[in-house]
Coordinates of C-alpha atoms and ligand atoms in Angstrom, one line a residue:
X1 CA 151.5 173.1 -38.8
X2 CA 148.0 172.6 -38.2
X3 CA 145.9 170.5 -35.4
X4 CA 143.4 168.5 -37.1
X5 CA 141.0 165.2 -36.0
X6 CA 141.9 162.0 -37.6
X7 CA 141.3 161.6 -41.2
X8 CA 137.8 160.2 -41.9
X9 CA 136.9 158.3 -44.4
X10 CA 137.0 160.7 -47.3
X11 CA 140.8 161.4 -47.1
X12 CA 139.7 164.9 -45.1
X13 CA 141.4 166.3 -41.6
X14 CA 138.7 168.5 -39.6
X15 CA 139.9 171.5 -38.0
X16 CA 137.9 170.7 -35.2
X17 CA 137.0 174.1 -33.4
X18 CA 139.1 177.1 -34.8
X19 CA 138.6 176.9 -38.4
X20 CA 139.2 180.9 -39.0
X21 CA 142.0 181.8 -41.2
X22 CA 143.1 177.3 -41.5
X23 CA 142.5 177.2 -45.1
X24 CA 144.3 180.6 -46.2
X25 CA 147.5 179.4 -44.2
X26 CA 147.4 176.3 -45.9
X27 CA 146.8 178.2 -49.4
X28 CA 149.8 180.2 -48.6
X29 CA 152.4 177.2 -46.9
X30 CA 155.4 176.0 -48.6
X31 CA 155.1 172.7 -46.8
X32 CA 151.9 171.5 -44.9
X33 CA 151.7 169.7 -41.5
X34 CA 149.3 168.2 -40.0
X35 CA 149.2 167.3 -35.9
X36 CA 146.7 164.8 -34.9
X37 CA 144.6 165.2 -32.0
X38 CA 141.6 162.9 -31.2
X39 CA 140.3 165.7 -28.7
X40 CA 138.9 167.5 -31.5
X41 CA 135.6 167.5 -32.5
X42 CA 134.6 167.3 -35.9
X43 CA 133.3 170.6 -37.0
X44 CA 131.0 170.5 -39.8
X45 CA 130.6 173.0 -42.7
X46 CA 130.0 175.3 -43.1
X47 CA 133.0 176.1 -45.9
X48 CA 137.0 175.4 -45.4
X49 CA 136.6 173.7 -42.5
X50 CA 138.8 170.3 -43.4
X51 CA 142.1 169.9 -45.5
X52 CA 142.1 166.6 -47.7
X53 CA 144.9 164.5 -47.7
X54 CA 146.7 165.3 -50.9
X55 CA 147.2 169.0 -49.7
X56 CA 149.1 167.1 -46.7
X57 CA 152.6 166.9 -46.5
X58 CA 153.6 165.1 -43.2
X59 CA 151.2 163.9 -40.9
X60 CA 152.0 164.2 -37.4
X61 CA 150.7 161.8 -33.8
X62 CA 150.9 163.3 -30.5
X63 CA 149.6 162.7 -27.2
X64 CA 145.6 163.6 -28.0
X65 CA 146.2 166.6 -25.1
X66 CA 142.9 167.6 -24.0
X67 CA 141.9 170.6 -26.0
X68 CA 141.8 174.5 -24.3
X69 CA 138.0 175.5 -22.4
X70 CA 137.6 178.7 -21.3
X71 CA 135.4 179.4 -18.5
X72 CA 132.6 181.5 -19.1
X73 CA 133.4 185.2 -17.5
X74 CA 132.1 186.3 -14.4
X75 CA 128.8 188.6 -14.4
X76 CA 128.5 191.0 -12.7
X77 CA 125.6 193.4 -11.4
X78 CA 126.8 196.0 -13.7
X79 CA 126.8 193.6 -16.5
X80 CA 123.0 192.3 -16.0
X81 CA 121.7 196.2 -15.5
X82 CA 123.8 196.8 -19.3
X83 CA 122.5 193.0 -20.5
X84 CA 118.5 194.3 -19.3
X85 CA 118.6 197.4 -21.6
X86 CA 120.6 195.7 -24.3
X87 CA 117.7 192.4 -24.2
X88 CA 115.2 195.3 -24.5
X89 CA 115.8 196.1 -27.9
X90 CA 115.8 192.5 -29.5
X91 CA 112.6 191.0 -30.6
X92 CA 111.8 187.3 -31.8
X93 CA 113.2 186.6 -34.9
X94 CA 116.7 188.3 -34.5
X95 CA 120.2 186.6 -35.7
X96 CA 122.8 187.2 -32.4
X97 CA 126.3 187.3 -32.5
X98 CA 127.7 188.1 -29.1
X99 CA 131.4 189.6 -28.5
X100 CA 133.9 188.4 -26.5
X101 CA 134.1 189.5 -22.5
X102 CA 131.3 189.1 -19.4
X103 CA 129.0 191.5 -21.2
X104 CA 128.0 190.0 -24.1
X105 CA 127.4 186.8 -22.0
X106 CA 125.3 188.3 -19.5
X107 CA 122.9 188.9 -22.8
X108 CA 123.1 185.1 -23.8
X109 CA 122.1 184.0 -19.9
X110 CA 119.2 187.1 -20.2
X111 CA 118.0 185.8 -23.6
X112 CA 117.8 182.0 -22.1
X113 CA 115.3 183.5 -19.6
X114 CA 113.4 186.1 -21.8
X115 CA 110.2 185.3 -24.0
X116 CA 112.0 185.7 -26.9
X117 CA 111.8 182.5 -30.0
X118 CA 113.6 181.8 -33.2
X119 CA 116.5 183.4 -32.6
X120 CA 119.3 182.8 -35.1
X121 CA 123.2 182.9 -34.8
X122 CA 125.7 184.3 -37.4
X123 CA 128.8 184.9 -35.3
X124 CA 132.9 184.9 -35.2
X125 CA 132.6 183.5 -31.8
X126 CA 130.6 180.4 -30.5
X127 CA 131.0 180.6 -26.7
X128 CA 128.7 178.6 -24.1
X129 CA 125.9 181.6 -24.0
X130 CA 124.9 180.5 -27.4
X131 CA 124.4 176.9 -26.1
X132 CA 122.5 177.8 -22.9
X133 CA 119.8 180.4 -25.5
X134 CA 119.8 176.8 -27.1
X135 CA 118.6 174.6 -24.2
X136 CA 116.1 177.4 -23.3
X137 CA 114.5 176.6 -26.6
X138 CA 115.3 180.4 -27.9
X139 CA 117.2 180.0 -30.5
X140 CA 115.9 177.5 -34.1
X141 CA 117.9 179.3 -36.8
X142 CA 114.5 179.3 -38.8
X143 CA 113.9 182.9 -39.8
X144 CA 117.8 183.4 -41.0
X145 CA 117.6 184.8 -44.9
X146 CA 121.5 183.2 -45.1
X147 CA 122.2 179.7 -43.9
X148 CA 118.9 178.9 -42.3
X149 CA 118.5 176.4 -39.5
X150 CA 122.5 176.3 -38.7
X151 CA 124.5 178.1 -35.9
X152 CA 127.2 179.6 -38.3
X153 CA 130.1 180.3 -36.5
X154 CA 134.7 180.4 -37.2
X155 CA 135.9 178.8 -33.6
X156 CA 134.4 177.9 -30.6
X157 CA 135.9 178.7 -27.4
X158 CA 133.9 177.6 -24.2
X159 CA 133.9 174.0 -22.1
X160 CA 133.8 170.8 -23.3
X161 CA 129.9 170.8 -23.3
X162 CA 130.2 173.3 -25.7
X163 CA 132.6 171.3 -27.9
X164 CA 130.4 168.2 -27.8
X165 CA 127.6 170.2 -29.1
X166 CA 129.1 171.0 -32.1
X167 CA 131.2 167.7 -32.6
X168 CA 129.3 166.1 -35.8
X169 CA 126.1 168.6 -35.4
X170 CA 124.7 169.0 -38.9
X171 CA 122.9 172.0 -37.2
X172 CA 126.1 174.1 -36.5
X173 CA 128.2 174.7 -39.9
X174 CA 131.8 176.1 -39.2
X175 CA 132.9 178.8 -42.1
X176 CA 136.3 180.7 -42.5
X177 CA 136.7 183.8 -40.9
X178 CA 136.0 185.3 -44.5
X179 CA 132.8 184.3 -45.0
X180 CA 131.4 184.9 -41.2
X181 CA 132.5 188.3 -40.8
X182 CA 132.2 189.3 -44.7
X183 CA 130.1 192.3 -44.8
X184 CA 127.7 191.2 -47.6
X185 CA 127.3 187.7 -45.6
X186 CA 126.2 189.3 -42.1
X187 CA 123.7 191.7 -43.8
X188 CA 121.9 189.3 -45.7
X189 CA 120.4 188.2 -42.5
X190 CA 117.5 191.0 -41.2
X191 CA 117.3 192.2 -37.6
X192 CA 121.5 191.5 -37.4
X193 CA 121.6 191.9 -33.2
X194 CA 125.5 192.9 -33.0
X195 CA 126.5 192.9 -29.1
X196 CA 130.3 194.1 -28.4
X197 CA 132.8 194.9 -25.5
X198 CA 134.9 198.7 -25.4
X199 CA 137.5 199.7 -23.8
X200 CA 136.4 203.9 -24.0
X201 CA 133.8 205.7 -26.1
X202 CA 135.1 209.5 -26.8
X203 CA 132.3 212.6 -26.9
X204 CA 132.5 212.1 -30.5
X205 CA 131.0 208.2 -30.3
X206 CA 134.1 206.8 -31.4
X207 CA 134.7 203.6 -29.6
X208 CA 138.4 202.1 -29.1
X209 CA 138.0 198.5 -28.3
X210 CA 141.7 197.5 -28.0
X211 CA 144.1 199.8 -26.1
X212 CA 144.0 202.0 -23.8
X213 CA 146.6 204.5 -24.5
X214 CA 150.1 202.7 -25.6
X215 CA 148.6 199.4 -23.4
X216 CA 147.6 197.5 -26.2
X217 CA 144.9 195.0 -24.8
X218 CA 143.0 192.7 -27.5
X219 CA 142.9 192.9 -30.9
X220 CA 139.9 194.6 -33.2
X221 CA 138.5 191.2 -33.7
X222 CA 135.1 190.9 -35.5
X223 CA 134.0 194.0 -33.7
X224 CA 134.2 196.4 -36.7
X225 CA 132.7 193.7 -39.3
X226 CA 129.8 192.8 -37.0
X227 CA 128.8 196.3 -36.0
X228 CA 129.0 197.6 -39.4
X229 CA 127.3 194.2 -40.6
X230 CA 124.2 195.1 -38.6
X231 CA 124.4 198.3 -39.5
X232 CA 123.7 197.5 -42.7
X233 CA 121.5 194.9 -42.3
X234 CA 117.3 195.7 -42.2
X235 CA 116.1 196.1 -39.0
X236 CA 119.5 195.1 -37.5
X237 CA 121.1 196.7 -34.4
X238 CA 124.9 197.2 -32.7
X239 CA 125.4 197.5 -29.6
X240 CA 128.7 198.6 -27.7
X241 CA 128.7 198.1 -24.0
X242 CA 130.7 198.8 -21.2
X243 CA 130.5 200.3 -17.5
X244 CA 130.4 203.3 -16.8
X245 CA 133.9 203.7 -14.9
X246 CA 137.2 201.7 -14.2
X247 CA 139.3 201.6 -11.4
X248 CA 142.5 202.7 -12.4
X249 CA 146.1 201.2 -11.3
X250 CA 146.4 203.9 -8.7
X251 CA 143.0 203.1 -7.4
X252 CA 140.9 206.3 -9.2
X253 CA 137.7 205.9 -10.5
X254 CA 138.0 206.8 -14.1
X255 CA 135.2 207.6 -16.5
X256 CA 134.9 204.8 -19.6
X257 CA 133.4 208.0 -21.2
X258 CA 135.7 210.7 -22.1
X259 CA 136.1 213.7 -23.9
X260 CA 139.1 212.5 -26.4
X261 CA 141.2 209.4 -26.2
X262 CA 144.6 209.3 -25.1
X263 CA 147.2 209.5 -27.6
X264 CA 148.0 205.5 -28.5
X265 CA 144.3 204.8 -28.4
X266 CA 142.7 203.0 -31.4
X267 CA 139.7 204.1 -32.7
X268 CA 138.2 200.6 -33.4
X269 CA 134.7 202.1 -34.6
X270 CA 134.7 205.7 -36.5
X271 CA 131.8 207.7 -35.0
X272 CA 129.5 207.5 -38.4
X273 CA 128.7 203.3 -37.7
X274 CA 128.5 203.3 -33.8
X275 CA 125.2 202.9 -33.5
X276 CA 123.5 202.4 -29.7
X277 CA 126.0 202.7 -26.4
X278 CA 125.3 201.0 -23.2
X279 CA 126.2 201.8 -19.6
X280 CA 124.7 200.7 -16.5
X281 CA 122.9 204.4 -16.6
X282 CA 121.3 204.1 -20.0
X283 CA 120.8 203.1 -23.4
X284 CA 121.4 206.0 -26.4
X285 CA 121.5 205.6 -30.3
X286 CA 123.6 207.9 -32.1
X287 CA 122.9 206.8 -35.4
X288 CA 121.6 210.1 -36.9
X289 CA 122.3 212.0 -34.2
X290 CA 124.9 215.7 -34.8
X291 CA 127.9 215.8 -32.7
X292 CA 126.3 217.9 -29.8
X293 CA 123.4 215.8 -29.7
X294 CA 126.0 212.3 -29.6
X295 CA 128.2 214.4 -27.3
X296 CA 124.4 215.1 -25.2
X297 CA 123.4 211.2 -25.2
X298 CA 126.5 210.3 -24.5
X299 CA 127.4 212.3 -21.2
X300 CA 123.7 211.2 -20.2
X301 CA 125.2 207.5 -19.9
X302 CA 128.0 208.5 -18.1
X303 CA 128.8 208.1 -14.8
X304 CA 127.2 211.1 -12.4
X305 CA 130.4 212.3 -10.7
X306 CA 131.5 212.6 -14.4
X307 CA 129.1 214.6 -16.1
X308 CA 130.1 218.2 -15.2
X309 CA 133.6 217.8 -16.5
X310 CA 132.5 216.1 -19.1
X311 CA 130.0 218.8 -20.4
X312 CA 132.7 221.6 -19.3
X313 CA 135.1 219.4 -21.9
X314 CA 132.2 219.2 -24.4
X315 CA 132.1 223.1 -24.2
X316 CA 135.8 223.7 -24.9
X317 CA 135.7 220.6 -27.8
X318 CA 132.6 223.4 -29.1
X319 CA 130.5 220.3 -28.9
X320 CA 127.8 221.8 -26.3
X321 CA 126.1 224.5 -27.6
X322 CA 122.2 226.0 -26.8
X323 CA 120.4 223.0 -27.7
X324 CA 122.4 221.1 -25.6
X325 CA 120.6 221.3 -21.9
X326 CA 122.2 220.1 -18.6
X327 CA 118.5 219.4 -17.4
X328 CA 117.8 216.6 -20.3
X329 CA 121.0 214.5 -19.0
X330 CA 118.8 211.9 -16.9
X331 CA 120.2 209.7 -14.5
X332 CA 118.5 206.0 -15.5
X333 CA 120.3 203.3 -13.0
Ligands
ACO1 C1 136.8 187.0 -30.9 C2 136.0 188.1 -31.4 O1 136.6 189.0 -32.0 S1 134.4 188.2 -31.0 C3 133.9 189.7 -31.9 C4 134.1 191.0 -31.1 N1 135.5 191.3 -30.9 C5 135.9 192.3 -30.2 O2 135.0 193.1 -29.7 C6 137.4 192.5 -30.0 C7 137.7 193.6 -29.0 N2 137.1 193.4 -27.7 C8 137.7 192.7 -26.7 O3 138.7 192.1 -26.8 C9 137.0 192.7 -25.3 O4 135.6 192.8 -25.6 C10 137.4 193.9 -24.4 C11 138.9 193.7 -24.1 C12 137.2 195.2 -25.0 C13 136.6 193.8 -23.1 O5 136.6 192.5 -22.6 P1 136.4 192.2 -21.0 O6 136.7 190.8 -20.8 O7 135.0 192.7 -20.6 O8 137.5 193.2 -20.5 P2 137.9 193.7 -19.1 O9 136.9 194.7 -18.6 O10 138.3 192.6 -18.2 O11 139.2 194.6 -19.5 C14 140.3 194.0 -20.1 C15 141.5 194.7 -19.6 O12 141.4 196.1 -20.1 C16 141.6 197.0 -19.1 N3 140.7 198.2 -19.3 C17 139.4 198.1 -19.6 N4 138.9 199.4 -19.8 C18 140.0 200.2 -19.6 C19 140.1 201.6 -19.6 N5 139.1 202.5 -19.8 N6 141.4 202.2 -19.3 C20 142.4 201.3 -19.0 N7 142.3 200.0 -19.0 C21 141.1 199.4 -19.3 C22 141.1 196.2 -17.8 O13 141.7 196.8 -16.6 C23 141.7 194.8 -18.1 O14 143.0 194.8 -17.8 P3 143.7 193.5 -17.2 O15 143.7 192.5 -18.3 O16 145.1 193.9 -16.9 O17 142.9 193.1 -16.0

């Protein structure tokens, strides 16, 4: 059972803002149902984005409930000292897609105020930070190899301003997840700016993006497609973010930079496609890098109190060697 906008004049039902994964359910239903709510905007495509009436079983009228908005998260200072060094790296021309969490937003709200033009947007996510680079006249679509002059995008969640923006835009084309996060699809765009959320990075510039230990948190989401996307993708970028330390739940400061993961952790990026990591005390790529000199950049972002014990760790893991120096780790917040 789907929720869909009226049917229009063709005989089609619009998915309205979560297109994603719509069509394959309905390839793979015994029965299909479809739940009519006049909230929804009409999302254009894109591809898969509407079901026509003869794959229809039952149509179904409700109340038209408002649909879900999502605030946009709360940035902090931490966030705009990661969003600076991140905003650095991106020159005019580059297609965005922005994770999910108050990091990648902080980007979008930099972006809005930077001197950068003709962005472009390939993304799993449309959130309200792609709308605000809009208004700022950042972002055209103009220079994207793939799909040029549209905001390609699989669901929107944001407010209602957001929503109305895409109802009926022939500039924004919704797509199943399949085509937004294929591989080949986010490559064929150059200068691919990949901006994602972690949970931990390990010395060995793994990143697990979804539990912490046992405590599963989210879900791997597009991060794996998008970094590795841009990875491939000329001139293209990833970027995993996150501050330097949490507060645990017993109230210690805890380093987001560790020596191993706990057991239960998932390794949502292997170490050979994270590219750059951001903390609030630097910027590093590891692309190329051997594991001492990853394990070197990466203490260098850490958190101060943490980077004894972290290089004493990096010594036992046989990870710090003579090339390694404690005198290059600079402190840059
Ligand atoms: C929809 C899409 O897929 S867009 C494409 C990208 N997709 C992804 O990156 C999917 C995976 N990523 C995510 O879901 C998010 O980016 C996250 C969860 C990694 C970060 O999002 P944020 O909103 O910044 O997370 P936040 O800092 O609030 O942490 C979320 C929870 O994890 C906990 N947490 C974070 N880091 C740690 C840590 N090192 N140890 C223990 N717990 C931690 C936080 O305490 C918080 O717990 P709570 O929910 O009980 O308050």
């Amino acid at each position: 059972m789907l929720q869909t906008t009226p049917m229009d004049i063709h005989g089609r039902f619009n998915f309205g803002i979560a297109n994603s994964f719509q069509r394959a359910i309905i390839n793979n239903a015994k029965t299909v149902i479809v739940e009519i709510n006049t909230s929804l905007p009409t999302c254009l495509g894109g591809m898969n984005e509407s079901v026509h009436i003869s794959d229809v079983d039952y149509v179904v009228e409700t109340d038209n409930e408002p649909i879900m908005t999502m605030a946009s998260p709360m940035i902090t200072g931490v966030d705009r000292k990661v969003a600076r060094l991140i905003v650095e790296e991106i020159r005019s021309g580059a297609c965005i897609q922005l994770g999910i969490g108050s990091l990648p937003n902080a980007v979008g709200a930099m972006i809005a105020q930077s001197d950068l033009t003709d962005l472009g947007v390939h993304t799993e996510m449309l959130a309200d930070s792609y709308l605000e680079m809009f208004e700022a006249g950042k972002i055209t679509n103009h220079k994207k190899a793939l799909d040029t002059g549209k905001f390609v995008y699989t669901f929107a969640l944001g407010s209602q301003r957001l929503y109305d923006f895409i109802d009926n835009n022939p500039g924004c084309a919704s797509c199943s997840v399949d085509y937004t996060n294929s591989l080949r699809n986010i490559s064929a765009n150059d200068n691919v700016i990949s901006i994602n959320n972690a949970i931990e990075v390990d010395l060995y510039g793994q990143v697990s993006s979804e539990s912490a230990g046992y405590r599963q948190i989210t879900g791997t989401g597009g991060q794996f497609d998008f970094a590795y996307g841009a990875y491939h993708s000329k001139g293209g970028k990833s970027f995993i973010c996150l501050s330097s330390t949490i507060i645990d739940n017993t109230g210690k400061l805890q380093s987001r930079i560790r020596p191993v993961f706990d057991p239960g952790s998932i390794v949502t990026l292997p170490r050979t496609i994270t590219h750059y990591v951001v903390t609030e005390y630097g910027r590093v790529c590891l692309k190329g890098k051997s594991t001492w000199e990853r394990a070197e950049a990466l203490i260098s972002i850490a958190h101060p109190a943490f980077r004894d014990e972290l290089i004493k760790a990096a010594e036992h893991m046989k990870i710090w060697n003579k090339g390694n120096s404690e005198n290059k780790i600079c402190t840059a917040a």
